[in-house]
Amino acid sequence: MPQFFMRAELFFRVAAALALCLVGGDASAQDRRQNQPGKFDFYVLSLSWSPSFCEATAERGRESKEQCGARPFSFVVHGFWPQYDKGFPEFCRVPAPRVDRNVMSSMLDLMPAPQLIFHEWDKHGTCSGLEPRAYFDNIRKARAVVKIPEAYLELAKPTMVTPDEVEEQFVKANPGLPRDAIAVTCDNRRLQEVRICMSKDLGFHSCPEVDRRGVCRRDRVVMPPVRGER
């Protein structure tokens, strides 16, 4: 890894640690195993509403050609993040083992941008204790466990929803998913992500901290329609 990137990464890790101290965060639950690969409590499967991502990036003049072209993406995998009961590890192997391009290509149907795949492996996948192929196989298995509510598969027009409605739709579509194992995030007007906590064996897992931290505080948000030709 080039010296510049190693220094930049060290800077961001130190800054994150200082920020945690400044906000009075309780790091005691993670100090003894911070950033040790494979030493964590559960995963968060983060599902991004792709039309919101594409709208937001287009507004900033940075639209992703891979994700925001003609193909009609709805929910895509943003990440599969190892978590502690309080806090989370990141960048657990520096430099990170290389992701084979065949592995990367095999994930583009779920994570439609190479840069996203490489970034998620470096920051989060290295904390799983798995090698790249096994980690991305786990993502595919986790995504297969979670059923997307039918109403969101081919959303044809902008739709106003409440965060509770989105949670309820996912709970109904996924028997056994508890309400404290799911969090809905938003920006100031759009639905962004649905985050679902899963155990290491890919069952649903209660996660009160993730539920609290990720909550959308807007009464109603818009889900832009699924893009692409029909």
Coordinates of N, CA and C in Angstrom, one line a residue:
M1 N 0.9 -1.2 0.0 CA 0.0 0.0 0.0 C 0.9 1.2 0.0
P2 N 0.6 2.2 -0.9 CA 1.5 3.4 -0.9 C 1.5 4.1 0.5
Q3 N 2.7 4.7 0.8 CA 2.9 5.4 2.1 C 1.8 6.4 2.4
F4 N 1.4 7.2 1.3 CA 0.4 8.2 1.6 C -0.9 7.6 2.1
F5 N -1.3 6.5 1.5 CA -2.6 5.9 2.0 C -2.5 5.3 3.3
M6 N -1.3 4.8 3.7 CA -1.1 4.2 5.0 C -1.2 5.3 6.1
R7 N -0.6 6.5 5.7 CA -0.6 7.6 6.7 C -2.0 8.2 6.8
A8 N -2.7 8.3 5.7 CA -4.1 8.8 5.7 C -5.0 7.9 6.5
E9 N -4.9 6.6 6.3 CA -5.7 5.6 7.1 C -5.4 5.7 8.6
L10 N -4.1 5.8 8.9 CA -3.7 6.0 10.3 C -4.4 7.2 10.9
F11 N -4.3 8.3 10.2 CA -4.9 9.6 10.6 C -6.4 9.4 10.9
F12 N -7.1 8.7 10.0 CA -8.6 8.6 10.2 C -8.9 7.7 11.3
R13 N -8.1 6.7 11.6 CA -8.3 5.8 12.7 C -8.1 6.5 14.0
V14 N -7.0 7.3 14.1 CA -6.8 8.0 15.3 C -7.9 9.1 15.5
A15 N -8.3 9.7 14.4 CA -9.4 10.7 14.6 C -10.6 10.1 15.1
A16 N -11.0 8.9 14.6 CA -12.2 8.2 15.0 C -12.1 7.9 16.5
A17 N -10.9 7.4 17.0 CA -10.8 7.1 18.4 C -10.9 8.4 19.2
L18 N -10.3 9.5 18.8 CA -10.5 10.7 19.5 C -11.9 11.2 19.6
A19 N -12.6 11.1 18.4 CA -14.0 11.5 18.4 C -14.8 10.7 19.4
L20 N -14.6 9.4 19.5 CA -15.3 8.6 20.5 C -15.1 9.1 21.9
C21 N -13.9 9.4 22.2 CA -13.6 9.9 23.5 C -14.3 11.3 23.8
L22 N -14.2 12.1 22.8 CA -14.8 13.5 23.0 C -16.3 13.4 23.2
V23 N -17.0 12.5 22.6 CA -18.4 12.4 22.7 C -18.8 11.6 23.9
G24 N -17.8 11.1 24.7 CA -18.1 10.4 25.9 C -18.6 9.0 25.6
G25 N -18.2 8.4 24.4 CA -18.6 7.1 24.1 C -18.0 6.0 25.0
D26 N -18.8 5.0 25.3 CA -18.3 3.9 26.2 C -17.6 2.9 25.3
A27 N -16.2 3.0 25.3 CA -15.5 2.0 24.5 C -15.0 0.8 25.3
S28 N -15.4 0.7 26.5 CA -14.9 -0.4 27.4 C -15.3 -1.7 26.8
A29 N -16.5 -1.8 26.1 CA -16.9 -3.1 25.6 C -16.1 -3.6 24.5
Q30 N -15.4 -2.7 23.8 CA -14.6 -3.1 22.7 C -13.1 -3.0 22.8
D31 N -12.6 -2.4 23.9 CA -11.2 -2.1 24.1 C -10.4 -3.4 24.0
R32 N -10.8 -4.5 24.6 CA -10.0 -5.7 24.7 C -9.9 -6.4 23.4
R33 N -10.7 -6.2 22.4 CA -10.6 -6.9 21.2 C -10.8 -6.0 20.0
Q34 N -10.6 -4.7 20.2 CA -10.7 -3.7 19.1 C -10.0 -4.1 17.9
N35 N -10.7 -4.2 16.8 CA -10.1 -4.5 15.4 C -9.4 -5.8 15.3
Q36 N -9.7 -6.8 16.2 CA -9.1 -8.1 16.0 C -10.0 -8.9 15.0
P37 N -9.5 -9.4 13.9 CA -10.3 -10.1 12.9 C -11.1 -11.3 13.6
G38 N -12.3 -11.4 13.3 CA -13.1 -12.5 13.7 C -13.7 -12.3 15.1
K39 N -13.3 -11.3 15.9 CA -13.7 -11.1 17.2 C -14.8 -10.0 17.3
F40 N -16.0 -10.5 17.1 CA -17.2 -9.5 17.1 C -18.4 -10.3 17.5
D41 N -19.6 -9.6 17.6 CA -20.8 -10.2 18.2 C -21.8 -10.6 17.1
F42 N -22.0 -9.8 16.1 CA -23.0 -10.0 15.1 C -22.7 -9.2 13.9
Y43 N -23.5 -9.3 12.8 CA -23.4 -8.6 11.6 C -24.5 -7.6 11.5
V44 N -24.3 -6.5 10.7 CA -25.4 -5.7 10.2 C -25.4 -5.8 8.6
L45 N -26.5 -6.3 8.1 CA -26.7 -6.3 6.6 C -27.4 -4.9 6.3
S46 N -26.6 -4.1 5.6 CA -27.1 -2.8 5.2 C -27.6 -2.8 3.8
L47 N -28.9 -2.5 3.6 CA -29.5 -2.5 2.3 C -29.9 -1.1 1.9
S48 N -29.3 -0.6 0.9 CA -29.4 0.8 0.4 C -30.5 0.8 -0.7
W49 N -31.4 1.8 -0.5 CA -32.4 2.1 -1.5 C -31.8 2.8 -2.7
S50 N -31.5 2.0 -3.7 CA -30.6 2.5 -4.8 C -31.2 3.8 -5.5
P51 N -32.5 3.9 -5.7 CA -33.0 5.2 -6.3 C -32.7 6.4 -5.5
S52 N -32.7 6.3 -4.2 CA -32.3 7.5 -3.3 C -30.9 7.8 -3.5
F53 N -30.0 6.8 -3.5 CA -28.6 7.0 -3.7 C -28.3 7.7 -5.0
C54 N -29.0 7.2 -6.1 CA -28.8 7.8 -7.4 C -29.3 9.3 -7.4
E55 N -30.4 9.6 -6.8 CA -30.9 10.9 -6.8 C -29.9 11.8 -6.1
A56 N -29.5 11.4 -4.9 CA -28.6 12.2 -4.1 C -27.3 12.5 -4.7
T57 N -26.7 11.4 -5.3 CA -25.4 11.6 -6.0 C -25.5 12.5 -7.3
A58 N -26.6 12.3 -8.0 CA -26.9 13.2 -9.1 C -26.9 14.7 -8.7
E59 N -27.6 14.9 -7.6 CA -27.7 16.3 -7.1 C -26.3 16.9 -6.8
R60 N -25.4 16.0 -6.5 CA -24.0 16.5 -6.2 C -23.1 16.4 -7.4
G61 N -23.6 16.0 -8.5 CA -22.8 15.8 -9.7 C -21.9 14.7 -9.7
R62 N -22.2 13.6 -8.9 CA -21.3 12.5 -8.8 C -22.0 11.2 -9.0
E63 N -23.0 11.1 -9.9 CA -23.8 9.9 -10.1 C -22.9 8.7 -10.5
S64 N -23.2 7.6 -9.9 CA -22.5 6.4 -10.2 C -23.0 5.7 -11.5
K65 N -22.1 5.6 -12.5 CA -22.6 5.0 -13.8 C -22.9 3.5 -13.6
E66 N -22.2 2.8 -12.7 CA -22.5 1.4 -12.5 C -23.9 1.2 -11.9
Q67 N -24.2 1.9 -10.9 CA -25.4 1.7 -10.2 C -26.6 2.4 -10.7
C68 N -26.3 3.5 -11.4 CA -27.4 4.5 -11.8 C -27.7 4.5 -13.3
G69 N -27.4 3.5 -14.0 CA -27.7 3.4 -15.4 C -29.0 2.8 -15.7
A70 N -29.2 2.1 -16.7 CA -30.5 1.6 -17.1 C -31.0 0.4 -16.3
R71 N -30.1 -0.3 -15.6 CA -30.6 -1.5 -14.9 C -31.4 -1.0 -13.7
P72 N -32.6 -1.6 -13.5 CA -33.5 -1.2 -12.5 C -33.2 -1.7 -11.1
F73 N -32.2 -1.2 -10.4 CA -31.9 -1.6 -9.0 C -32.9 -1.1 -8.0
S74 N -33.3 -1.9 -7.0 CA -34.1 -1.4 -5.9 C -33.3 -1.4 -4.7
F75 N -33.4 -2.3 -3.8 CA -32.5 -2.4 -2.7 C -31.2 -3.1 -3.1
V76 N -30.1 -2.6 -2.8 CA -28.8 -3.2 -3.1 C -28.0 -3.3 -1.8
V77 N -27.1 -4.2 -1.7 CA -26.3 -4.3 -0.5 C -25.2 -3.2 -0.4
H78 N -25.3 -2.4 0.6 CA -24.3 -1.4 0.9 C -23.1 -2.1 1.6
G79 N -23.5 -2.9 2.6 CA -22.4 -3.6 3.4 C -22.9 -4.7 4.3
F80 N -21.9 -5.4 4.8 CA -22.2 -6.5 5.8 C -21.2 -6.3 6.8
W81 N -21.6 -5.7 8.0 CA -20.6 -5.1 8.9 C -20.5 -5.9 10.2
P82 N -19.4 -6.4 10.5 CA -19.2 -7.0 11.9 C -19.4 -5.9 12.9
Q83 N -20.1 -6.3 14.0 CA -20.4 -5.3 15.1 C -20.1 -5.9 16.4
Y84 N -19.8 -5.0 17.4 CA -19.8 -5.3 18.8 C -21.2 -5.0 19.4
D85 N -21.5 -5.5 20.5 CA -22.7 -5.1 21.2 C -22.7 -3.6 21.4
K86 N -21.5 -3.0 21.6 CA -21.4 -1.5 21.6 C -20.2 -1.2 20.7
G87 N -20.5 -0.5 19.6 CA -19.5 -0.1 18.7 C -19.2 -1.1 17.6
F88 N -18.1 -0.9 16.9 CA -17.8 -1.8 15.8 C -16.3 -1.7 15.4
P89 N -15.8 -2.8 14.9 CA -14.4 -2.7 14.4 C -14.3 -2.2 13.0
E90 N -13.1 -1.8 12.5 CA -12.9 -1.5 11.1 C -11.4 -1.5 10.8
F91 N -11.2 -1.7 9.5 CA -9.8 -1.8 9.0 C -8.9 -2.8 9.8
C92 N -9.4 -4.0 10.0 CA -8.7 -4.9 10.9 C -7.5 -5.6 10.3
R93 N -7.2 -5.5 9.0 CA -6.0 -6.0 8.4 C -5.5 -4.9 7.4
V94 N -4.3 -4.4 7.8 CA -3.7 -3.3 7.0 C -2.3 -3.7 6.6
P95 N -2.0 -3.9 5.3 CA -2.9 -3.8 4.2 C -3.8 -4.9 4.1
A96 N -5.0 -4.7 3.5 CA -6.0 -5.8 3.4 C -5.6 -6.8 2.3
P97 N -5.9 -8.1 2.5 CA -5.6 -9.0 1.4 C -6.4 -8.6 0.2
R98 N -5.9 -8.9 -1.0 CA -6.5 -8.5 -2.2 C -7.7 -9.3 -2.5
V99 N -8.7 -8.6 -3.1 CA -9.9 -9.3 -3.5 C -9.7 -9.6 -5.0
D100 N -9.9 -10.9 -5.3 CA -9.7 -11.4 -6.7 C -10.8 -10.7 -7.6
R101 N -10.4 -10.4 -8.8 CA -11.4 -9.7 -9.6 C -12.6 -10.6 -10.0
N102 N -12.4 -11.9 -10.0 CA -13.5 -12.8 -10.3 C -14.5 -12.8 -9.1
V103 N -14.0 -12.6 -7.9 CA -14.9 -12.5 -6.7 C -15.6 -11.2 -6.8
M104 N -14.9 -10.1 -7.1 CA -15.6 -8.8 -7.3 C -16.7 -8.9 -8.3
S105 N -16.4 -9.4 -9.5 CA -17.3 -9.5 -10.6 C -18.6 -10.3 -10.2
S106 N -18.4 -11.3 -9.4 CA -19.5 -12.2 -9.0 C -20.5 -11.5 -8.1
M107 N -20.1 -10.3 -7.5 CA -20.9 -9.6 -6.5 C -21.7 -8.4 -7.1
L108 N -21.4 -8.1 -8.4 CA -22.0 -6.9 -9.0 C -23.5 -6.9 -9.1
D109 N -24.1 -8.1 -9.0 CA -25.6 -8.1 -9.0 C -26.2 -7.6 -7.7
L110 N -25.4 -7.7 -6.6 CA -25.9 -7.3 -5.3 C -25.2 -6.0 -4.9
M111 N -24.0 -5.8 -5.2 CA -23.3 -4.6 -4.9 C -22.7 -3.9 -6.1
P112 N -23.5 -3.1 -6.8 CA -23.3 -2.8 -8.2 C -22.2 -1.7 -8.5
A113 N -21.1 -1.8 -7.8 CA -20.0 -0.9 -8.1 C -18.7 -1.5 -7.6
P114 N -17.7 -1.7 -8.4 CA -16.4 -2.3 -7.9 C -15.8 -1.5 -6.8
Q115 N -15.8 -0.2 -6.8 CA -15.3 0.6 -5.7 C -15.9 0.3 -4.4
L116 N -17.2 0.1 -4.4 CA -18.0 -0.2 -3.2 C -17.5 -1.6 -2.7
I117 N -17.4 -2.5 -3.5 CA -17.0 -3.9 -3.1 C -15.6 -3.8 -2.5
F118 N -14.6 -3.2 -3.1 CA -13.3 -3.1 -2.6 C -13.3 -2.4 -1.2
H119 N -14.0 -1.2 -1.2 CA -14.0 -0.5 0.1 C -14.6 -1.2 1.2
E120 N -15.7 -1.9 1.0 CA -16.4 -2.7 2.0 C -15.5 -3.8 2.5
W121 N -14.8 -4.4 1.7 CA -13.8 -5.5 2.1 C -12.7 -4.9 3.0
D122 N -12.1 -3.8 2.5 CA -11.0 -3.2 3.3 C -11.5 -2.8 4.7
K123 N -12.6 -2.1 4.8 CA -13.1 -1.5 6.0 C -13.8 -2.5 6.9
H124 N -14.6 -3.3 6.4 CA -15.5 -4.2 7.2 C -15.2 -5.7 7.0
G125 N -15.0 -6.1 5.8 CA -14.8 -7.5 5.5 C -13.5 -8.1 6.2
T126 N -12.5 -7.2 6.3 CA -11.3 -7.7 7.0 C -11.5 -8.0 8.5
C127 N -12.6 -7.5 9.1 CA -12.9 -7.7 10.5 C -13.7 -9.0 10.7
S128 N -14.1 -9.7 9.6 CA -14.9 -10.9 9.7 C -14.1 -12.1 10.1
G129 N -12.8 -12.0 9.9 CA -12.0 -13.2 10.2 C -12.0 -14.2 9.0
L130 N -12.6 -13.8 7.9 CA -12.8 -14.7 6.7 C -11.9 -14.1 5.6
E131 N -11.5 -15.0 4.7 CA -10.9 -14.6 3.5 C -11.9 -14.0 2.5
P132 N -11.5 -13.2 1.5 CA -12.4 -12.5 0.7 C -13.5 -13.4 0.1
R133 N -13.2 -14.5 -0.5 CA -14.2 -15.3 -1.1 C -15.3 -15.8 -0.1
A134 N -14.8 -16.2 1.1 CA -15.8 -16.7 2.1 C -16.6 -15.5 2.6
Y135 N -16.0 -14.3 2.8 CA -16.8 -13.2 3.2 C -17.9 -12.8 2.3
F136 N -17.6 -12.7 1.0 CA -18.6 -12.4 0.0 C -19.6 -13.5 -0.2
D137 N -19.2 -14.7 -0.1 CA -20.2 -15.8 -0.1 C -21.2 -15.6 1.1
N138 N -20.7 -15.2 2.2 CA -21.5 -14.9 3.4 C -22.5 -13.8 3.1
I139 N -22.1 -12.8 2.4 CA -23.0 -11.7 2.0 C -24.1 -12.2 1.2
R140 N -23.8 -13.0 0.2 CA -24.8 -13.6 -0.7 C -25.8 -14.4 0.1
K141 N -25.3 -15.2 1.1 CA -26.2 -16.0 1.9 C -27.1 -15.2 2.8
A142 N -26.5 -14.1 3.3 CA -27.3 -13.2 4.2 C -28.4 -12.5 3.4
R143 N -28.0 -12.1 2.2 CA -29.0 -11.4 1.4 C -30.1 -12.3 1.0
A144 N -29.8 -13.6 0.8 CA -30.8 -14.6 0.4 C -31.8 -14.8 1.6
V145 N -31.3 -14.6 2.8 CA -32.2 -14.8 4.0 C -33.3 -13.8 4.1
V146 N -32.9 -12.5 3.7 CA -33.8 -11.4 3.8 C -34.7 -11.2 2.6
K147 N -36.0 -11.3 2.8 CA -37.0 -11.1 1.7 C -37.4 -9.6 1.6
I148 N -37.2 -9.0 0.4 CA -37.6 -7.7 0.2 C -39.2 -7.6 0.1
P149 N -39.9 -6.8 0.8 CA -41.3 -6.7 0.6 C -41.7 -6.4 -0.8
E150 N -42.7 -7.1 -1.3 CA -43.1 -7.1 -2.7 C -43.4 -5.7 -3.2
A151 N -43.9 -4.8 -2.3 CA -44.3 -3.5 -2.7 C -43.1 -2.7 -3.1
Y152 N -41.9 -3.1 -2.7 CA -40.7 -2.3 -3.0 C -39.8 -2.9 -4.2
L153 N -40.3 -4.0 -4.7 CA -39.5 -4.6 -5.8 C -39.5 -3.8 -7.1
E154 N -40.6 -3.3 -7.5 CA -40.7 -2.5 -8.7 C -41.5 -1.2 -8.5
L155 N -41.0 -0.4 -7.6 CA -41.7 0.8 -7.3 C -41.7 1.7 -8.5
A156 N -42.9 2.0 -9.0 CA -43.0 2.7 -10.3 C -43.1 4.2 -10.2
K157 N -43.4 4.8 -9.0 CA -43.6 6.2 -8.8 C -43.1 6.6 -7.4
P158 N -42.8 7.9 -7.3 CA -42.3 8.3 -5.9 C -43.4 8.0 -4.9
T159 N -43.0 7.5 -3.8 CA -43.9 7.0 -2.7 C -43.5 7.6 -1.4
M160 N -44.4 8.2 -0.7 CA -44.2 8.7 0.7 C -44.4 7.6 1.6
V161 N -43.5 7.4 2.6 CA -43.6 6.3 3.6 C -43.2 6.9 4.9
T162 N -43.6 6.2 6.0 CA -43.0 6.5 7.3 C -42.0 5.5 7.6
P163 N -41.0 5.8 8.5 CA -40.0 4.8 8.8 C -40.7 3.5 9.5
D164 N -41.7 3.8 10.3 CA -42.4 2.6 10.9 C -43.1 1.7 9.8
E165 N -43.6 2.3 8.8 CA -44.3 1.5 7.7 C -43.2 0.7 7.0
V166 N -42.0 1.2 6.8 CA -41.0 0.4 6.1 C -40.6 -0.8 7.0
E167 N -40.4 -0.5 8.3 CA -40.0 -1.5 9.2 C -41.1 -2.6 9.3
E168 N -42.4 -2.2 9.3 CA -43.5 -3.1 9.4 C -43.5 -4.0 8.2
Q169 N -43.3 -3.4 7.0 CA -43.3 -4.2 5.8 C -42.2 -5.3 5.8
F170 N -41.0 -4.9 6.3 CA -39.9 -5.9 6.4 C -40.2 -7.0 7.4
V171 N -40.8 -6.6 8.5 CA -41.1 -7.6 9.6 C -42.2 -8.6 9.1
K172 N -43.2 -8.1 8.3 CA -44.2 -8.9 7.8 C -43.7 -9.9 6.7
A173 N -42.7 -9.4 6.0 CA -42.1 -10.2 4.9 C -41.1 -11.2 5.4
N174 N -40.6 -11.0 6.6 CA -39.6 -11.9 7.2 C -40.0 -12.4 8.6
P175 N -40.7 -13.5 8.6 CA -41.1 -14.1 9.9 C -39.9 -14.3 10.8
G176 N -40.1 -13.9 12.1 CA -39.0 -14.0 13.0 C -38.1 -12.9 13.2
L177 N -38.3 -11.8 12.3 CA -37.5 -10.6 12.4 C -38.1 -9.7 13.5
P178 N -37.4 -9.5 14.6 CA -37.9 -8.6 15.6 C -37.7 -7.2 15.3
R179 N -38.6 -6.4 15.9 CA -38.5 -4.9 15.5 C -37.2 -4.3 16.0
D180 N -36.6 -4.8 17.0 CA -35.3 -4.2 17.5 C -34.1 -4.8 16.8
A181 N -34.3 -5.5 15.7 CA -33.2 -6.0 14.8 C -33.2 -5.3 13.5
I182 N -34.0 -4.2 13.4 CA -34.0 -3.5 12.1 C -34.0 -2.0 12.4
A183 N -33.3 -1.3 11.5 CA -33.3 0.2 11.6 C -33.4 0.8 10.2
V184 N -34.2 1.9 10.2 CA -34.4 2.6 8.9 C -33.7 3.9 9.0
T185 N -32.9 4.2 8.0 CA -32.2 5.5 7.9 C -32.7 6.4 6.8
C186 N -32.4 7.7 6.9 CA -32.9 8.6 5.9 C -32.0 9.8 5.9
D187 N -32.1 10.6 4.8 CA -31.5 11.9 4.8 C -32.6 12.9 5.2
N188 N -32.5 14.2 4.7 CA -33.5 15.1 5.2 C -34.9 14.9 4.4
R189 N -34.9 14.1 3.4 CA -36.2 13.9 2.8 C -36.4 12.5 2.1
R190 N -35.3 11.7 2.0 CA -35.4 10.4 1.3 C -35.1 9.3 2.2
L191 N -35.7 8.1 2.0 CA -35.3 6.9 2.6 C -33.9 6.5 2.1
Q192 N -33.0 6.2 3.0 CA -31.6 5.8 2.6 C -31.4 4.3 2.7
E193 N -31.5 3.7 3.9 CA -31.1 2.3 4.1 C -32.1 1.6 5.0
V194 N -32.1 0.3 4.9 CA -32.7 -0.6 5.9 C -31.6 -1.5 6.4
R195 N -31.3 -1.4 7.7 CA -30.2 -2.2 8.3 C -30.8 -3.3 9.2
I196 N -30.4 -4.5 8.9 CA -30.9 -5.7 9.6 C -29.8 -6.4 10.3
C197 N -29.9 -6.7 11.6 CA -28.9 -7.3 12.3 C -29.1 -8.8 12.2
M198 N -27.9 -9.5 12.1 CA -27.9 -10.9 11.9 C -26.8 -11.6 12.7
S199 N -27.0 -12.7 13.2 CA -26.0 -13.5 14.0 C -25.0 -14.0 13.0
K200 N -23.9 -14.6 13.6 CA -22.8 -15.1 12.8 C -23.3 -16.3 12.0
D201 N -24.4 -17.0 12.4 CA -25.0 -18.1 11.6 C -26.1 -17.6 10.8
L202 N -26.3 -16.3 10.6 CA -27.2 -15.6 9.7 C -28.6 -15.7 10.1
G203 N -28.9 -15.9 11.4 CA -30.3 -15.7 11.8 C -30.5 -14.2 12.3
F204 N -31.7 -13.8 12.4 CA -32.0 -12.5 12.9 C -31.5 -12.3 14.3
H205 N -31.0 -11.1 14.6 CA -30.4 -10.8 15.9 C -30.8 -9.5 16.4
S206 N -31.3 -9.4 17.6 CA -31.7 -8.1 18.2 C -30.5 -7.3 18.4
C207 N -30.6 -6.0 18.2 CA -29.4 -5.1 18.3 C -29.9 -3.7 18.7
P208 N -30.3 -3.5 20.0 CA -30.8 -2.2 20.4 C -30.0 -1.0 20.1
E209 N -28.6 -1.1 20.2 CA -27.8 0.0 19.9 C -27.9 0.4 18.4
V210 N -27.9 -0.5 17.5 CA -28.0 -0.2 16.1 C -29.4 0.4 15.8
D211 N -30.4 -0.2 16.4 CA -31.7 0.3 16.2 C -31.8 1.7 16.7
R212 N -31.2 2.1 17.8 CA -31.3 3.5 18.3 C -30.4 4.4 17.4
R213 N -29.2 4.0 17.0 CA -28.3 4.8 16.3 C -28.7 5.1 14.9
G214 N -29.4 4.1 14.3 CA -29.8 4.3 12.9 C -31.2 4.8 12.6
V215 N -31.9 5.2 13.6 CA -33.3 5.5 13.4 C -33.4 6.8 12.6
C216 N -34.4 6.8 11.7 CA -34.8 8.0 10.9 C -35.8 8.8 11.7
R217 N -35.5 10.1 11.9 CA -36.3 10.9 12.8 C -37.3 11.8 12.0
R218 N -37.4 11.5 10.7 CA -38.4 12.2 9.9 C -39.8 11.5 10.0
D219 N -40.8 12.3 10.0 CA -42.2 11.6 10.1 C -42.5 10.9 8.8
R220 N -42.1 11.5 7.7 CA -42.4 10.8 6.4 C -41.2 11.1 5.5
V221 N -40.9 10.2 4.6 CA -39.8 10.3 3.7 C -40.3 9.8 2.3
V222 N -39.6 10.2 1.3 CA -40.0 9.7 -0.1 C -39.0 8.5 -0.5
M223 N -39.6 7.6 -1.2 CA -38.9 6.5 -1.9 C -39.0 6.9 -3.3
P224 N -37.9 7.4 -4.0 CA -37.9 7.6 -5.4 C -38.2 6.3 -6.1
P225 N -38.7 6.4 -7.3 CA -39.0 5.1 -8.1 C -37.8 4.4 -8.5
V226 N -38.0 3.1 -8.8 CA -36.9 2.3 -9.4 C -36.6 2.8 -10.8
R227 N -35.3 2.9 -11.1 CA -34.9 3.5 -12.4 C -34.9 2.4 -13.4
G228 N -34.7 2.8 -14.7 CA -34.4 1.9 -15.7 C -35.6 1.7 -16.6
E229 N -35.4 1.0 -17.7 CA -36.5 0.7 -18.6 C -37.3 -0.5 -18.1
R230 N -38.6 -0.4 -18.4 CA -39.5 -1.5 -17.9 C -40.1 -2.2 -19.1

